[in-house]
Steps between C-alpha positions, in 0.01 A plus 500: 500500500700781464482715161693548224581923504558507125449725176149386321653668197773234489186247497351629167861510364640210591134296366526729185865374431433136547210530247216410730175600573307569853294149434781291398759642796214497765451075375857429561459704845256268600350841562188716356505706270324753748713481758845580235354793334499697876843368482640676214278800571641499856192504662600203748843315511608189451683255809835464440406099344280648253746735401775295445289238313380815288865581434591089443181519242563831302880396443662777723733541798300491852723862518337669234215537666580749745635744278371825385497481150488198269859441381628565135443164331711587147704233367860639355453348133328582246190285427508347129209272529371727207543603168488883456365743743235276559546433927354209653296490785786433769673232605364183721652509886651171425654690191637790711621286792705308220656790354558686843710132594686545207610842559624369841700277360636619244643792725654229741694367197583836394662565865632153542698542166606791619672340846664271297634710244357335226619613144236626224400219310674608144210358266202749686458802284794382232219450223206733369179336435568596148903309484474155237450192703810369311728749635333418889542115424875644378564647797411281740671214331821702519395639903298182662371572850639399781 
């Protein structure tokens, strides 16, 4: 079988990220656990089966592998799972996959409003969180959406 040329610092990273542990990963590689730990240290390589069965169980592109460094995994918002500067522990991958989907979208619609030149919706940003609910109900009494 032919190897698997890739970075064993990705390994570490990408098990690290999807919150697992040499044991559990090396169970779901049908695998032991002495034979992944020259893995990550890069002692011996992987074929290119394991690898991508690695990749398939540590939640990252087959890709990833081969690069250099491990790639910036920040999300764009701001996480307000806490209260005060307390931080939590990081997010699960299911979590970050979730988000990263969102952000996807959300940037589609941003572009395909933009191809159909879509006018502002009037009632986003009209009210402070701090304006009397009767004056909102008021207002859109008076202005009902389309």
């Amino acid at each position: 079988m032919s190897q698997a040329i890739i970075n064993p610092e990705i390994l570490s990273w990408a098990r690290q990220r999807a919150g697992l542990d040499a044991p559990t990963l090396a169970r779901k590689l049908n695998i032991r656990e002495d034979k992944l730990i020259p893995w990550e240290k890069g002692d011996i390589l992987p074929t290119f089966k394991q690898a991508q069965n690695y990749a398939h169980n540590t939640y990252i592109p087959f890709g990833y592998l081969f690069l250099k460094h491990p790639p910036r995994d920040d999300l764009p918002i701001p996480d307000l799972r806490t209260v005060g500067d307390h931080g939590s522990k990081g997010i699960s991958i299911n979590l970050r996959d979730i988000i990263q989907e969102v952000i996807r979208h959300q940037l589609w619609y941003q572009e395909y409003l933009t191809e159909i030149d879509a006018k502002p919706i009037e009632v986003v940003g009209s009210f402070s969180v701090n304006a009397p609910v009767k004056a909102i109900v008021m207002d859109m009494k008076i202005k009902p959406l389309a």
